[in-house]
Tab-separated table of C-alpha atoms in Angstrom:
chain	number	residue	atom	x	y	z
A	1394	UNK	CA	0.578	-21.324	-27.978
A	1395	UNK	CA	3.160	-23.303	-25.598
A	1396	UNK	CA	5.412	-19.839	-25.393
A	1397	UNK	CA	2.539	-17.940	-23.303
A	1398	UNK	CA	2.684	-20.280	-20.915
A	1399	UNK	CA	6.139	-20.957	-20.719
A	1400	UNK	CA	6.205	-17.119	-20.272
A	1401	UNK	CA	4.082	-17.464	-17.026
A	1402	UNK	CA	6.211	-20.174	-15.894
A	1403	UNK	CA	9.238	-17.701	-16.180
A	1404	UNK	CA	7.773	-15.002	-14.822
A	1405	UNK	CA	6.330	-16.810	-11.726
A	1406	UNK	CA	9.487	-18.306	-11.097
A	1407	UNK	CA	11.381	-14.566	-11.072
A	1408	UNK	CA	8.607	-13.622	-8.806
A	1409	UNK	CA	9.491	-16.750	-6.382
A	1410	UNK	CA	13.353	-16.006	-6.444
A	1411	UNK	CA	12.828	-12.474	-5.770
A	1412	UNK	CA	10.353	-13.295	-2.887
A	1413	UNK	CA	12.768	-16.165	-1.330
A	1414	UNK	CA	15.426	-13.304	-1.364
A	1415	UNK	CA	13.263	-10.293	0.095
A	1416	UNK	CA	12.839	-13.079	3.105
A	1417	UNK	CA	16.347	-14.539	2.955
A	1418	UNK	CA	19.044	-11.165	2.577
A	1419	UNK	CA	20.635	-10.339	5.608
A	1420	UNK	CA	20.590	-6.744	5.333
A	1421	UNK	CA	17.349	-4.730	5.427
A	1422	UNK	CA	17.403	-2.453	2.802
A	1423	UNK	CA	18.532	-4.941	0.210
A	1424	UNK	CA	15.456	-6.859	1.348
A	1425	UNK	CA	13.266	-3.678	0.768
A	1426	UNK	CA	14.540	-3.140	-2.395
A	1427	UNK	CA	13.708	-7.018	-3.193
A	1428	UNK	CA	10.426	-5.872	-2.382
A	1429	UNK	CA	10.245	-3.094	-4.531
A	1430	UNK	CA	11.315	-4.994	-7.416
A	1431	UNK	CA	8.638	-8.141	-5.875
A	1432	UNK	CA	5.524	-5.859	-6.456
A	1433	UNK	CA	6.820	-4.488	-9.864
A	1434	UNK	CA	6.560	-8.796	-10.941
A	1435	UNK	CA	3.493	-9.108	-9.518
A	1436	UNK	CA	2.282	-6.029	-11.180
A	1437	UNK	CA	3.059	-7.948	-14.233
A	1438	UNK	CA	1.742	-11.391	-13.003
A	1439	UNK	CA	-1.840	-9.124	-12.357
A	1440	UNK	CA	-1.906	-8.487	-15.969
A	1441	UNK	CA	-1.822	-11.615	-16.643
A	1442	UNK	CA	-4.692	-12.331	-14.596
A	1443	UNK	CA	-6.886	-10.259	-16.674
A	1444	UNK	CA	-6.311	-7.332	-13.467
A	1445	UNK	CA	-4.947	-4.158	-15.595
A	1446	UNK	CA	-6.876	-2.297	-12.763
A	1447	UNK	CA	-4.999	-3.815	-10.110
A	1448	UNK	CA	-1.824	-4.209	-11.435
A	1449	UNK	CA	-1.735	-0.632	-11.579
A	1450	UNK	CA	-2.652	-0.245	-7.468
A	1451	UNK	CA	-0.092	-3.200	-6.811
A	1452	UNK	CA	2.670	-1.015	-8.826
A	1453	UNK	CA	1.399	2.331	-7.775
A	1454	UNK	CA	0.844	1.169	-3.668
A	1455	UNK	CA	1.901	-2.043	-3.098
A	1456	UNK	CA	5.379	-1.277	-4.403
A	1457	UNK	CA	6.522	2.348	-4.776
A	1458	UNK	CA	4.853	3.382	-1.676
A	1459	UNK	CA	5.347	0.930	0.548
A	1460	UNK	CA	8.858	0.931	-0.710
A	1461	UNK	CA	9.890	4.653	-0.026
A	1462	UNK	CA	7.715	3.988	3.441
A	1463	UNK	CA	10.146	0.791	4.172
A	1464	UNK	CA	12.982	2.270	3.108
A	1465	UNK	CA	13.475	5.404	5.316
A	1466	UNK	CA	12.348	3.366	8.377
A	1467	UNK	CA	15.054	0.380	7.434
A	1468	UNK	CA	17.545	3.645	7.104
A	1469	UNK	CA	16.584	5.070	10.621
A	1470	UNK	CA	16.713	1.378	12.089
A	1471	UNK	CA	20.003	0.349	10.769
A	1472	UNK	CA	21.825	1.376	13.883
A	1473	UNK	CA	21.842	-1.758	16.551
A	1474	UNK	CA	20.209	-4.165	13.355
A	1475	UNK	CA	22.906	-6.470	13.654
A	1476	UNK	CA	22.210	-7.441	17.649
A	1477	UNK	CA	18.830	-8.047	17.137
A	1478	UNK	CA	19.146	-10.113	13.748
A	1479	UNK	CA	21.659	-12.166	16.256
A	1480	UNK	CA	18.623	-13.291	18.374
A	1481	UNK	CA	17.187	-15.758	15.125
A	1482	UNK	CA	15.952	-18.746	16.820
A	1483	UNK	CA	17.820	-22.175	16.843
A	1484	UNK	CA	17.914	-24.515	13.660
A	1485	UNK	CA	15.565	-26.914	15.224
A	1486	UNK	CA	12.870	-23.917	16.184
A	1487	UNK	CA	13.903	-22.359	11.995
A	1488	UNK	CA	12.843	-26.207	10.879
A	1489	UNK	CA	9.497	-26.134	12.919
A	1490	UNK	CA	8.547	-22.913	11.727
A	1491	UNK	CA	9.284	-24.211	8.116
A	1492	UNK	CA	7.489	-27.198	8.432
A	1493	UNK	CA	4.240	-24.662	9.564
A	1494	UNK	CA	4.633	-22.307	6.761
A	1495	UNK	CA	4.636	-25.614	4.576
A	1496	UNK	CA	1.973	-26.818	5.854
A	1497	UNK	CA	0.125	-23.876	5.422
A	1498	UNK	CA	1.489	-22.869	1.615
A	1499	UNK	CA	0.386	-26.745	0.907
A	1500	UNK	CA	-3.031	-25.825	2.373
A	1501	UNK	CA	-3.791	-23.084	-0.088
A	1502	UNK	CA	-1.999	-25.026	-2.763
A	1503	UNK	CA	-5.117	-28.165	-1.822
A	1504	UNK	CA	-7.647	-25.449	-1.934
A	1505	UNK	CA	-6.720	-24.522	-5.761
A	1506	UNK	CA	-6.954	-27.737	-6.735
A	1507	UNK	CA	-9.916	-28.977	-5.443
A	1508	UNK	CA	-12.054	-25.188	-6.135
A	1509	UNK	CA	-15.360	-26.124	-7.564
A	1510	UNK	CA	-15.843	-26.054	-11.520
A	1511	UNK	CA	-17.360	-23.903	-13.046
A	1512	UNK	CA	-15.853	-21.345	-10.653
A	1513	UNK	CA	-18.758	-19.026	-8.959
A	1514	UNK	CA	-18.898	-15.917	-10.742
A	1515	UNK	CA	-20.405	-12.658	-10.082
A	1516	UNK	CA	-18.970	-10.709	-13.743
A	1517	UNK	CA	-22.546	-11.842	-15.514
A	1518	UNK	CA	-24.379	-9.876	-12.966
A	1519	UNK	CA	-21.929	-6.674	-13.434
A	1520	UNK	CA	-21.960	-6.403	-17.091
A	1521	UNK	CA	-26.115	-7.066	-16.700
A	1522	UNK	CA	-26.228	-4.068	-14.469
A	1523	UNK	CA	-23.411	-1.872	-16.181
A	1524	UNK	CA	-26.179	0.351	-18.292
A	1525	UNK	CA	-27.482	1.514	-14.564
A	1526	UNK	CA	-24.303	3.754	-13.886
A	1527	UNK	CA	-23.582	4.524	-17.261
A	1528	UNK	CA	-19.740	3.788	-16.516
A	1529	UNK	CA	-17.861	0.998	-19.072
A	1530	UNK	CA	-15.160	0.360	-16.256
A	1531	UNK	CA	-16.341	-2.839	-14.343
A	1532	UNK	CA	-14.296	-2.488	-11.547
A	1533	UNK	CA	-15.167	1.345	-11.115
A	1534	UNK	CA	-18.586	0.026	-10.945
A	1535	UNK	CA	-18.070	-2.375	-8.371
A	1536	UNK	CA	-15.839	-0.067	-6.098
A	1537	UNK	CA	-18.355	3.261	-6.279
A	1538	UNK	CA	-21.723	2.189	-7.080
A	1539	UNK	CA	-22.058	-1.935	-6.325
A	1540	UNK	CA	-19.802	-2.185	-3.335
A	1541	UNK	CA	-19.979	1.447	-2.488
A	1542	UNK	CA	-19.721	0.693	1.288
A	1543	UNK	CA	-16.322	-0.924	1.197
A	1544	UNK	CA	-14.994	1.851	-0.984
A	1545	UNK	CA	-16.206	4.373	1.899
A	1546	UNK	CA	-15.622	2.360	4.874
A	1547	UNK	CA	-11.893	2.277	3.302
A	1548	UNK	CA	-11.576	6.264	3.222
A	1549	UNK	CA	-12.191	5.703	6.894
A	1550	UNK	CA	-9.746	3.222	7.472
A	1551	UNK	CA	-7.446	5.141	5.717
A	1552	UNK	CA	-8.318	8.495	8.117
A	1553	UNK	CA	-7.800	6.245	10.709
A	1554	UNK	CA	-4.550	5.146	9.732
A	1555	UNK	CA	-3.241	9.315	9.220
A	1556	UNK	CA	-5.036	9.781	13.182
A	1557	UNK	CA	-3.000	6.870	14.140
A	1558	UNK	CA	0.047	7.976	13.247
A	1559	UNK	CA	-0.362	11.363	14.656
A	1560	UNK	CA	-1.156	10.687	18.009
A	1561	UNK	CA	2.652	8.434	17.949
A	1562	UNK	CA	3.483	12.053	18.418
A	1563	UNK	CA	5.335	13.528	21.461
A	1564	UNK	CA	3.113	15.632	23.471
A	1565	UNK	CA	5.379	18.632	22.330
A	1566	UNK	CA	5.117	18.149	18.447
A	1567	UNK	CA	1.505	18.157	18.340
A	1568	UNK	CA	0.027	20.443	15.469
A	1569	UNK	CA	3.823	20.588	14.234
A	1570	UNK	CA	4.930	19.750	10.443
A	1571	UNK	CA	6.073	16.092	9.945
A	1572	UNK	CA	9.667	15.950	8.625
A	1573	UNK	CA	10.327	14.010	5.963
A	1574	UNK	CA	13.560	13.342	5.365
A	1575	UNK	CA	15.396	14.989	2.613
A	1576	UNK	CA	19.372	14.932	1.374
A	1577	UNK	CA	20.906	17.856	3.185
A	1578	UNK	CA	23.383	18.759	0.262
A	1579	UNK	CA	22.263	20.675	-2.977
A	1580	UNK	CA	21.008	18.072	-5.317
A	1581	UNK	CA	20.914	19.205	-8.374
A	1582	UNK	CA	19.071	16.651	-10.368
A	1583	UNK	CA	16.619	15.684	-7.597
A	1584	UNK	CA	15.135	19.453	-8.060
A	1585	UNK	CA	15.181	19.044	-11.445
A	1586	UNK	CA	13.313	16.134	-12.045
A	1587	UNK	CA	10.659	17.632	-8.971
A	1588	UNK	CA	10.634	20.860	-10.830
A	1589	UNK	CA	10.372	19.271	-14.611
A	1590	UNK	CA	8.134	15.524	-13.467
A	1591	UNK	CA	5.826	16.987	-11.288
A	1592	UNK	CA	3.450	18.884	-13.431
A	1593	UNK	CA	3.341	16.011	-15.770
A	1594	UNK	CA	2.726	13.699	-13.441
A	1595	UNK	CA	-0.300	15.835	-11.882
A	1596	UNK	CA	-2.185	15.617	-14.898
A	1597	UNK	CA	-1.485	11.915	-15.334
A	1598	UNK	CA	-2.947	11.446	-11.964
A	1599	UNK	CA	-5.913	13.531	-12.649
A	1600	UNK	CA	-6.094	11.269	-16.081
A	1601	UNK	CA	-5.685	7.743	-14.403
A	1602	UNK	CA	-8.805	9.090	-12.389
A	1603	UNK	CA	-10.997	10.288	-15.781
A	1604	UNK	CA	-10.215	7.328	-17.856
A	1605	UNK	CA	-11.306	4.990	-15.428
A	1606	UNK	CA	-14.888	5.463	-16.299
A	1607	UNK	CA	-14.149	3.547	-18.774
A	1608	UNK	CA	-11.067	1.973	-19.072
A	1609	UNK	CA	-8.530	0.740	-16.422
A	1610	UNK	CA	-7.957	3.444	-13.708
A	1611	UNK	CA	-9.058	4.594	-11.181
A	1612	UNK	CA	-9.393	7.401	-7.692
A	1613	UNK	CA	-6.613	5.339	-6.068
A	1614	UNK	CA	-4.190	5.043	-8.422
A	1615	UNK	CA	-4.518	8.496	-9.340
A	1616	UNK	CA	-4.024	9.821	-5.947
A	1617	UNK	CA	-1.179	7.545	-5.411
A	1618	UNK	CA	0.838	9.221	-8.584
A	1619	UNK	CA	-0.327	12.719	-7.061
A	1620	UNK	CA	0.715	11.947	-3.687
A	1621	UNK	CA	4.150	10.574	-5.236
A	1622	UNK	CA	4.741	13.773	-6.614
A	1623	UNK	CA	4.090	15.940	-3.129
A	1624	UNK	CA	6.330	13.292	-2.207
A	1625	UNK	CA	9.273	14.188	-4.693
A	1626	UNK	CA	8.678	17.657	-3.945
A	1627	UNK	CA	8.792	17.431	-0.608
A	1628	UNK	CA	12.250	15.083	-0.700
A	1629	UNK	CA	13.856	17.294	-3.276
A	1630	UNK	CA	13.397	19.875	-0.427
A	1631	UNK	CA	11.213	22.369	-2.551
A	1632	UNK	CA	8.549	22.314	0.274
A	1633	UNK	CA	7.264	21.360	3.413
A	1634	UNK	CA	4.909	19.088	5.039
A	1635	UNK	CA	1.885	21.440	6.559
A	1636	UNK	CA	1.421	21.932	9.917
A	1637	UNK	CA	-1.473	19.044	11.573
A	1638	UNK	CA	-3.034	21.661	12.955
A	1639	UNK	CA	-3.503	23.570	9.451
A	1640	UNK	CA	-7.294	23.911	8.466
A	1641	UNK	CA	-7.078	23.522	4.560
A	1642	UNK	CA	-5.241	20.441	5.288
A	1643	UNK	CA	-7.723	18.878	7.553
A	1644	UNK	CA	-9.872	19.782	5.219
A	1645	UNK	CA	-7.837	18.136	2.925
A	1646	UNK	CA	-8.286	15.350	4.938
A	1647	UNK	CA	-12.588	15.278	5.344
A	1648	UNK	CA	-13.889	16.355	2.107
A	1649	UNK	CA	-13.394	12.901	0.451
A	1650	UNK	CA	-15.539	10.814	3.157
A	1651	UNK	CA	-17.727	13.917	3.615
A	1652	UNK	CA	-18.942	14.297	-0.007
A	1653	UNK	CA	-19.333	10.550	-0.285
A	1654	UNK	CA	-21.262	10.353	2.879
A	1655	UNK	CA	-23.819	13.101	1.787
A	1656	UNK	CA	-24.562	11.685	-1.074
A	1657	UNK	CA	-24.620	8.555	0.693
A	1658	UNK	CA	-27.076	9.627	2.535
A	1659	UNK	CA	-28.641	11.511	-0.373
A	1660	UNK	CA	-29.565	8.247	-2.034
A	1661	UNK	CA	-31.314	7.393	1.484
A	1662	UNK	CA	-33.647	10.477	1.231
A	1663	UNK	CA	-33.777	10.636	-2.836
A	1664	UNK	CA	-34.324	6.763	-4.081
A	1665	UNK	CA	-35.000	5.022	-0.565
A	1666	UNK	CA	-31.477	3.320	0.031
A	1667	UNK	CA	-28.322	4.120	1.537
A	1668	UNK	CA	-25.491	4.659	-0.933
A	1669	UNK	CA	-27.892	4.404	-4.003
A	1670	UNK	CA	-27.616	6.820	-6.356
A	1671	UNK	CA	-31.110	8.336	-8.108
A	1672	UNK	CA	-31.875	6.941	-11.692
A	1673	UNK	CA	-29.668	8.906	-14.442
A	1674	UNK	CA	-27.640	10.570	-12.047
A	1675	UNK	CA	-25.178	7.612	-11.062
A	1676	UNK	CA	-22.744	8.921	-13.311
A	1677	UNK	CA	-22.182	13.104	-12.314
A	1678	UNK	CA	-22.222	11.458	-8.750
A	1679	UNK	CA	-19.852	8.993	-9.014
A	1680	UNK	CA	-17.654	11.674	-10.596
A	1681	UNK	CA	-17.790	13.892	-7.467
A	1682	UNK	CA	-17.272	11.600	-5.252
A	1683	UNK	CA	-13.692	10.596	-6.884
A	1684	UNK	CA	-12.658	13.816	-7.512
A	1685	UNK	CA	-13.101	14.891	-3.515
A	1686	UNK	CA	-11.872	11.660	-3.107
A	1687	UNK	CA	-8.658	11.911	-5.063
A	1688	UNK	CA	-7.787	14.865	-3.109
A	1689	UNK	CA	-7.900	12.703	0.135
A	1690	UNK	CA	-6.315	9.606	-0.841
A	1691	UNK	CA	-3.801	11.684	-2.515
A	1692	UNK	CA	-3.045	14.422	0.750
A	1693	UNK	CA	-4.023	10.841	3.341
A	1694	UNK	CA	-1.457	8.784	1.186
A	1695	UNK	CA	0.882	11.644	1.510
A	1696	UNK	CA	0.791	12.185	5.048
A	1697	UNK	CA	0.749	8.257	5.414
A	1698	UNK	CA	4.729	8.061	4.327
A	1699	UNK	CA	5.708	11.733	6.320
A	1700	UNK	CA	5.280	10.250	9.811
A	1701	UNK	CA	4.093	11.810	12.335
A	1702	UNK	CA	5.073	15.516	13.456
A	1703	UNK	CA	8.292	16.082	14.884
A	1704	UNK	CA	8.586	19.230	17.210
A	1705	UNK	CA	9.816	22.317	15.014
A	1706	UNK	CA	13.314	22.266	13.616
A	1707	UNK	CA	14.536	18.375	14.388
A	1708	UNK	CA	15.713	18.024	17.603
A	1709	UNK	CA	19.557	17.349	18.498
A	1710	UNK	CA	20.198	13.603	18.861
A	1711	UNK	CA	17.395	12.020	16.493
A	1712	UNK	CA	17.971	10.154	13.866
A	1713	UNK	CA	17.346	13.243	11.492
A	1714	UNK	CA	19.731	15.699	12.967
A	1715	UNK	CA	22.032	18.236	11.146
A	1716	UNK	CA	19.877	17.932	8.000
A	1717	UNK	CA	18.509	21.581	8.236
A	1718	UNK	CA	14.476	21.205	8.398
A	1719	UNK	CA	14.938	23.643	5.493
A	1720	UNK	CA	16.739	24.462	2.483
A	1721	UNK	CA	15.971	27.960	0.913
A	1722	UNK	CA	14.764	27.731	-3.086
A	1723	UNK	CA	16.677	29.131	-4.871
B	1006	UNK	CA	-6.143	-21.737	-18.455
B	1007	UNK	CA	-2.651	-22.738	-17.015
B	1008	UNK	CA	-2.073	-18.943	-15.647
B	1009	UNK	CA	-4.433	-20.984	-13.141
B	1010	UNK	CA	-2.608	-23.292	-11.476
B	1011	UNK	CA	0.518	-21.218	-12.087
B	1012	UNK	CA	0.011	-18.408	-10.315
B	1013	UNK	CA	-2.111	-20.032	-8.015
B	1014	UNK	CA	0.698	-22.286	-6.528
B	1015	UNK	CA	3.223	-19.157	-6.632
B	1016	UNK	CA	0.135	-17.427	-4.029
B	1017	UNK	CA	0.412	-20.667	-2.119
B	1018	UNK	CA	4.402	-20.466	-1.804
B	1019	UNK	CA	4.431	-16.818	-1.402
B	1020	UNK	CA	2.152	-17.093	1.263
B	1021	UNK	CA	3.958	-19.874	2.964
B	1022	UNK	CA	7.208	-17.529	2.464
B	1023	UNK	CA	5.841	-14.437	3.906
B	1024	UNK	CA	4.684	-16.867	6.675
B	1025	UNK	CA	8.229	-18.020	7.351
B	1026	UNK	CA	9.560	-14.821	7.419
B	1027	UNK	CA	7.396	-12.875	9.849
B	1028	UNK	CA	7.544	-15.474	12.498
B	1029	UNK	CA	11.544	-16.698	12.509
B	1030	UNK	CA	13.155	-12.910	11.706
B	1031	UNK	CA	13.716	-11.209	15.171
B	1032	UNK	CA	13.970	-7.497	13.442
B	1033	UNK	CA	10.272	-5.950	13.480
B	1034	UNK	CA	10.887	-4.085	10.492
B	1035	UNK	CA	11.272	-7.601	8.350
B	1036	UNK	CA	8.425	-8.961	10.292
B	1037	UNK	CA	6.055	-6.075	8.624
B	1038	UNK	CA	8.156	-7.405	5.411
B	1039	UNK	CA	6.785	-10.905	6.041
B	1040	UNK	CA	3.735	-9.901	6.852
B	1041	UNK	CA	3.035	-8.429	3.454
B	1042	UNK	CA	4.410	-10.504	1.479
B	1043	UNK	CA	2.070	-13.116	3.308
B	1044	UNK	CA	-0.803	-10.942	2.705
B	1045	UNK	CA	-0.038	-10.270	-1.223
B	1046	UNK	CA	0.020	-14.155	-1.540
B	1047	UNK	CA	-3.298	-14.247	-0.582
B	1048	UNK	CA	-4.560	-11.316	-2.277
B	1049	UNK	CA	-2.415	-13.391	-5.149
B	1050	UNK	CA	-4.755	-16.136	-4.427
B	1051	UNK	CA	-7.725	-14.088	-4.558
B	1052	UNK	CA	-6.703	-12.408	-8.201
B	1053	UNK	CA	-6.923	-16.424	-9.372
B	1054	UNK	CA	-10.190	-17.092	-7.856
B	1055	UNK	CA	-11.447	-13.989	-10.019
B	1056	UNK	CA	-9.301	-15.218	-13.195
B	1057	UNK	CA	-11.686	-18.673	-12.736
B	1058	UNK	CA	-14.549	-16.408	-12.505
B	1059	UNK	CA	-14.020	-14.878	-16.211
B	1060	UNK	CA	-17.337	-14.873	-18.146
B	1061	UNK	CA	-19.684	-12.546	-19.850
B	1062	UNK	CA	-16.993	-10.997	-21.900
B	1063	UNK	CA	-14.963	-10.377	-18.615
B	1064	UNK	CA	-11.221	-11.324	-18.288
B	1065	UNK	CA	-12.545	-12.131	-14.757
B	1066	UNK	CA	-15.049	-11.756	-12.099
B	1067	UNK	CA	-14.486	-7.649	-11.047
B	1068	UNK	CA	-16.155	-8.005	-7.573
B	1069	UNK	CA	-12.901	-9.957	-5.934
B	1070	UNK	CA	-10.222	-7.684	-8.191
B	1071	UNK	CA	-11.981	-4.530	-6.830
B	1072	UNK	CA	-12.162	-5.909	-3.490
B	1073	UNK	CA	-7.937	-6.483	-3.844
B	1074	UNK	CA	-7.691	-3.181	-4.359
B	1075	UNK	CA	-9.269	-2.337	-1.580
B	1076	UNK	CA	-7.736	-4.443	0.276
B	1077	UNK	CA	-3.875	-3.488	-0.923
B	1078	UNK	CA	-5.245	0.218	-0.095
B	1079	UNK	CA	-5.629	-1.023	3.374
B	1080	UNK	CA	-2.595	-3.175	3.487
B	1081	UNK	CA	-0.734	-0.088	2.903
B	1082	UNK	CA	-2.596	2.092	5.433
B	1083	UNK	CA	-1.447	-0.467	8.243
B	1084	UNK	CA	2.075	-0.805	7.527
B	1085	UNK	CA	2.467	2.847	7.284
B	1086	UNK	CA	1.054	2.598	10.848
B	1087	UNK	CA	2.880	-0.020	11.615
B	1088	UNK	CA	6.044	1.298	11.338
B	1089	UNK	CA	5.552	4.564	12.668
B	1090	UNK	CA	5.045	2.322	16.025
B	1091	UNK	CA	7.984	0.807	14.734
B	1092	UNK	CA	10.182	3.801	14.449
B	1093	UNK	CA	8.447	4.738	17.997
B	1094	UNK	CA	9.502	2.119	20.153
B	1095	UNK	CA	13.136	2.436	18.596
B	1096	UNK	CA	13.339	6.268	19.392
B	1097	UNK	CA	11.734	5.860	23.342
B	1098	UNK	CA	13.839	2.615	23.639
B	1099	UNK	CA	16.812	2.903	21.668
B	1100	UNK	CA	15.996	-0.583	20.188
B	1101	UNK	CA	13.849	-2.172	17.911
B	1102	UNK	CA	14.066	-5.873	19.819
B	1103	UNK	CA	10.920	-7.050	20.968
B	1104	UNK	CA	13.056	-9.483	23.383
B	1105	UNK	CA	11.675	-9.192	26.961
B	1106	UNK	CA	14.139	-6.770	28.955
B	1107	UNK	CA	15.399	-5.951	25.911
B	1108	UNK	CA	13.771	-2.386	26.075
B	1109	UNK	CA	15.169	-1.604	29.198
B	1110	UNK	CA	18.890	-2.561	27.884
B	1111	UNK	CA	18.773	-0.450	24.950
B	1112	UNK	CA	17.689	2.576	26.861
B	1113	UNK	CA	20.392	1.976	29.143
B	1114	UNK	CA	22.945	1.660	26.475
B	1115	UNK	CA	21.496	5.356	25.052
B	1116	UNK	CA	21.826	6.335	28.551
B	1117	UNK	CA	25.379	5.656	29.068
B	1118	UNK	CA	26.815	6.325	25.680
């Protein structure tokens, strides 16, 4: 039993190296990619922690999205990095602000060791209440029926985010099509793989989202492999980002938080209790809600890594210009 | 239960990393860097508090892992926002410093060139 272990000592070491480096690298989109390849390990270390559920989100989110996110903006930025990497504090200022984050990784390191035994735990209580929903996925339980409210109040957040972005606009691009930045030359084996991937990889997304019932899974993850393939799609320059102003996509946008808020609101009328669902029923329910929902996160997550809209065809002088806004199919 | 105390000191020095990071690089864009790598420390963290929790057949206690999720979810919702500001700033001011004056410089320098 000693190579398990020694295992998580390797891997946890990988995880620090690549971590130092993602901090360390002088150039931005090597430190991106260190990022990339940071949430892939951790994805690993989450198995480990008995976390298949989110492993997948740290793989599926953590990394690939925030990766492709990270690295068109360290792309866009990479003009005039090098003066403003040049204002880095002083050595003595660098030491002091070691010395904190010491201080503070020390902290946390103190609190592990001295965390009461037995640990709380609230996993007796889950599996006692499991046969309520009729689901065999714990954490599916917990996100839609236990802890409902955080699951919805996060659709929100996430709404928020997309309404954020948008109104970064200029006044002129409002209810235009976000550009998302694709190669400008014929790429042969980009449209490929978008032509050949993405049907497979919409039905693994819609799979993700029916296994997790009952085995790991889940809404998220699901919608974050369908909104990776709009994404390849969209970069292999086979389509376009919708207008804002475009109905079905607003609606796109509303039917996830709107279907989970009605029957929300449903369990007030029905079994006395906000967010409850009536006896026998959990299960149907629970379903609806993460199939509107999938379509959400999936068009929210999407529209997250797009930007916000850029007035028609780019404009002369940004950052995107003389990659035609679009590339006839052929 | 070594995972324990492995893991859990790699949150601790991620953390303390991301920490580092956020505060001494000038560039925004490896600030947001720092910033989560700060935050998956502590969700790190979090993931070992559930991993102590494991009982009732359970490889740990769900209600923290399905509150990471959640909380990655949201992680991701405000660096996408983040960096939209990001890429913002740089296109009205031609820079990304945050350096006081140092918006006014960079839209000079677009200006003249």
């Amino acid at each position: 039993m000693t190579i398990v272990p020694a295992l998580d000592l390797f891997v946890a070491g990988v995880v620090l190296v690549v971590a130092v480096w993602t901090v360390a690298v002088r150039n931005t989109s090597s430190a991106v990619v260190g990022f990339v390849a940071y949430g892939l390990l951790l994805a690993l270390v989450w198995v480990r922690l008995g976390a298949p559920d989110v492993a997948l989100t740290e793989a599926a989110i953590g990394s690939g999205l925030t990766g492709a996110l990270l690295i068109g903006a360290a792309a866009r930025l990479r003009a005039g990095e090098s003066t403003v990497a040049a204002e880095r504090p002083g050595v003595p200022v660098r030491l002091l602000i070691a010395a904190l984050a010491t201080v503070v990784a020390a902290a946390i390191a103190g609190v592990l060791l001295s965390l009461p035994d037995p640990a709380p735990t609230l996993a007796p209580e889950a599996t006692a209440n499991a046969g309520a929903t009729g689901l065999g996925n714990p954490i599916t339980n917990v996100l839609m029926a236990f802890r409902a409210m955080d699951t919805m109040l996060e659709k929100v957040v996430l709404l928020l985010a997309v309404l954020g972005i948008w109104s970064l606009s200029p006044d002129a691009a409002w209810g235009g099509r976000p550009h998302l930045p694709h190669r400008a030359e014929p790429d042969a084996a980009l449209e490929f793989l978008a032509r050949v991937l993405t049907p497979v990889g919409v039905v693994l997304g819609i799979a993700v989202l029916w296994v997790s019932a009952d085995h790991p899974g889940g809404a998220f993850q699901g919608a974050t492999i369908l909104a990776a393939m709009w994404l390849l799609v969209l970069m292999a320059g086979l389509g376009e980002v919708p207008d804002i102003g475009r109905r079905r996509l607003r609606l796109a946008l509303v039917v996830g938080p709107a279907v989970f808020l009605t029957i929300g609101l449903g369990g007030l009328v029905v079994s006395g209790a906000f967010l409850s669902y009536p006896q026998g029923f959990a299960k149907p329910l629970i379903l609806a809600i993460e199939f509107a929902m999938i379509l959400t996160v999936a068009t929210t997550l999407g529209l997250l890594v797009a930007g916000p809209p850029v007035a028609g065809p780019p404009a002369a002088g940004s950052a995107a210009a003389g990659s035609p806004a679009r590339r006839a199919a052929p | 239960m070594s995972e324990v105390l492995v893991f859990g000191l790699c949150a601790a020095v991620v953390a303390g990393l991301g920490l580092y990071g956020a505060i001494v690089d000038p560039r925004p864009l490896r600030k947001i860097l720092g910033f989560n790598l700060l935050g998956s420390g502590v969700f790190l963290f979090f993931g070992v508090v559930a991993r102590r929790g494991a009982a009732a057949g359970f490889p740990g206690d769900p209600v923290p892992q399905a509150l990471v999720i959640t909380g990655i979810v949201v992680a991701f919702s405000a660096t996408a926002l983040a960096v939209t500001l990001l890429l913002r700033f740089f296109e009205t001011t031609g820079s990304s410093s945050l350096r006081d004056g140092a918006a006014a410089d960079g839209a000079r320098d677009t200006a003249e060139s």
